[in-house]
Amino acid sequence: MRAFFAVLILCAASALSPVSARAEDPIDTTRTMIEAQIKAFLKDDAETAYSFAAPGIRALYPDKNLFFAMVKKSYEPVYHPGNYAFGRSRSIDNGALIYHEVLISGRDGKDWTAIYQIIRQPDGYRINGVQIMPDADSKGI
């Protein structure tokens, strides 16, 4: 009878414990991170938005307020997008470097493409830069 209860307890414990047999997909992980940063921008949450910046970005903008001012001034479509959707993604060197294409409709009605460069750091992924370009090919609906 004791053996039966021991097996029952082991089965219940394994059913309730989270499965972490497979590592998280770097594409999904970094896409979630980009979305979290965009949500922080939309809430004017400089601290959270800055937390996703890679060391190189932090060296250029050592203060969250300087970083936030730069984003507001130079990256308006990313700072306050109307709508956005993910396009293509590319993982290089087994996830050490990841590129994400983000298609943005600005609040002014203009379309943009943002290319995010994300690098793996010892403590996780960080955004190393964003290049934005007007989407000249868009014909609208």
CSV table of C-alpha atoms in Angstrom, one decimal, residues 42-111:
chain,number,residue,atom,x,y,z
A,42,LEU,CA,3.4,53.8,-24.8
A,43,LYS,CA,3.1,54.2,-21.1
A,44,ASP,CA,6.0,56.7,-20.9
A,45,ASP,CA,7.8,54.3,-18.7
A,46,ALA,CA,11.4,55.4,-19.2
A,47,GLU,CA,12.8,53.0,-16.7
A,48,THR,CA,11.3,49.8,-18.2
A,49,ALA,CA,12.1,50.9,-21.8
A,50,TYR,CA,15.7,51.6,-20.8
A,51,SER,CA,16.0,48.2,-19.1
A,52,PHE,CA,16.1,46.5,-22.5
A,53,ALA,CA,19.0,48.5,-23.9
A,54,ALA,CA,22.3,46.8,-24.5
A,55,PRO,CA,25.5,48.0,-22.9
A,56,GLY,CA,26.6,49.9,-26.0
A,57,ILE,CA,23.4,51.9,-26.0
A,58,ARG,CA,23.7,52.5,-22.3
A,59,ALA,CA,27.3,53.8,-22.9
A,60,LEU,CA,25.9,56.3,-25.3
A,61,TYR,CA,22.9,57.3,-23.1
A,62,PRO,CA,24.0,56.6,-19.5
A,63,ASP,CA,20.8,57.9,-18.1
A,64,LYS,CA,17.2,56.6,-18.7
A,65,ASN,CA,16.0,60.2,-19.3
A,66,LEU,CA,18.6,60.9,-22.0
A,67,PHE,CA,17.7,57.6,-23.6
A,68,PHE,CA,14.0,58.4,-23.5
A,69,ALA,CA,14.5,61.9,-24.9
A,70,MET,CA,16.5,60.5,-27.8
A,71,VAL,CA,13.8,57.9,-28.6
A,72,LYS,CA,11.1,60.6,-28.5
A,73,LYS,CA,13.0,62.8,-30.8
A,74,SER,CA,14.5,60.4,-33.3
A,75,TYR,CA,12.2,57.3,-33.2
A,76,GLU,CA,8.7,58.6,-33.0
A,77,PRO,CA,7.2,55.6,-34.9
A,78,VAL,CA,8.7,53.3,-32.4
A,79,TYR,CA,8.0,55.5,-29.4
A,80,HIS,CA,4.3,55.8,-30.2
A,81,PRO,CA,3.2,53.5,-33.0
A,82,GLY,CA,-0.4,53.5,-34.2
A,83,ASN,CA,-0.2,49.7,-35.0
A,84,TYR,CA,2.7,47.4,-35.4
A,85,ALA,CA,3.3,43.8,-36.6
A,86,PHE,CA,6.3,41.6,-36.8
A,87,GLY,CA,7.7,40.7,-40.2
A,88,ARG,CA,10.7,38.6,-40.8
A,89,SER,CA,13.2,37.5,-38.2
A,90,ARG,CA,16.7,36.1,-38.5
A,91,SER,CA,18.9,34.4,-35.9
A,92,ILE,CA,22.7,34.4,-36.4
A,93,ASP,CA,25.3,32.3,-34.6
A,94,ASN,CA,22.8,30.1,-32.7
A,95,GLY,CA,20.9,33.1,-31.3
A,96,ALA,CA,23.9,35.3,-30.4
A,97,LEU,CA,22.6,38.0,-32.8
A,98,ILE,CA,18.9,38.4,-33.8
A,99,TYR,CA,17.3,40.7,-36.2
A,100,HIS,CA,13.5,41.5,-36.2
A,101,GLU,CA,11.6,43.4,-38.8
A,102,VAL,CA,8.7,45.4,-37.2
A,103,LEU,CA,6.2,47.0,-39.6
A,104,ILE,CA,4.7,50.1,-38.0
A,105,SER,CA,1.8,52.3,-39.0
A,106,GLY,CA,2.5,55.7,-37.4
A,107,ARG,CA,-0.2,57.7,-35.7
A,108,ASP,CA,0.3,60.2,-38.6
A,109,GLY,CA,-0.8,57.5,-41.1
A,110,LYS,CA,2.7,56.9,-42.5
A,111,ASP,CA,4.1,53.4,-42.7
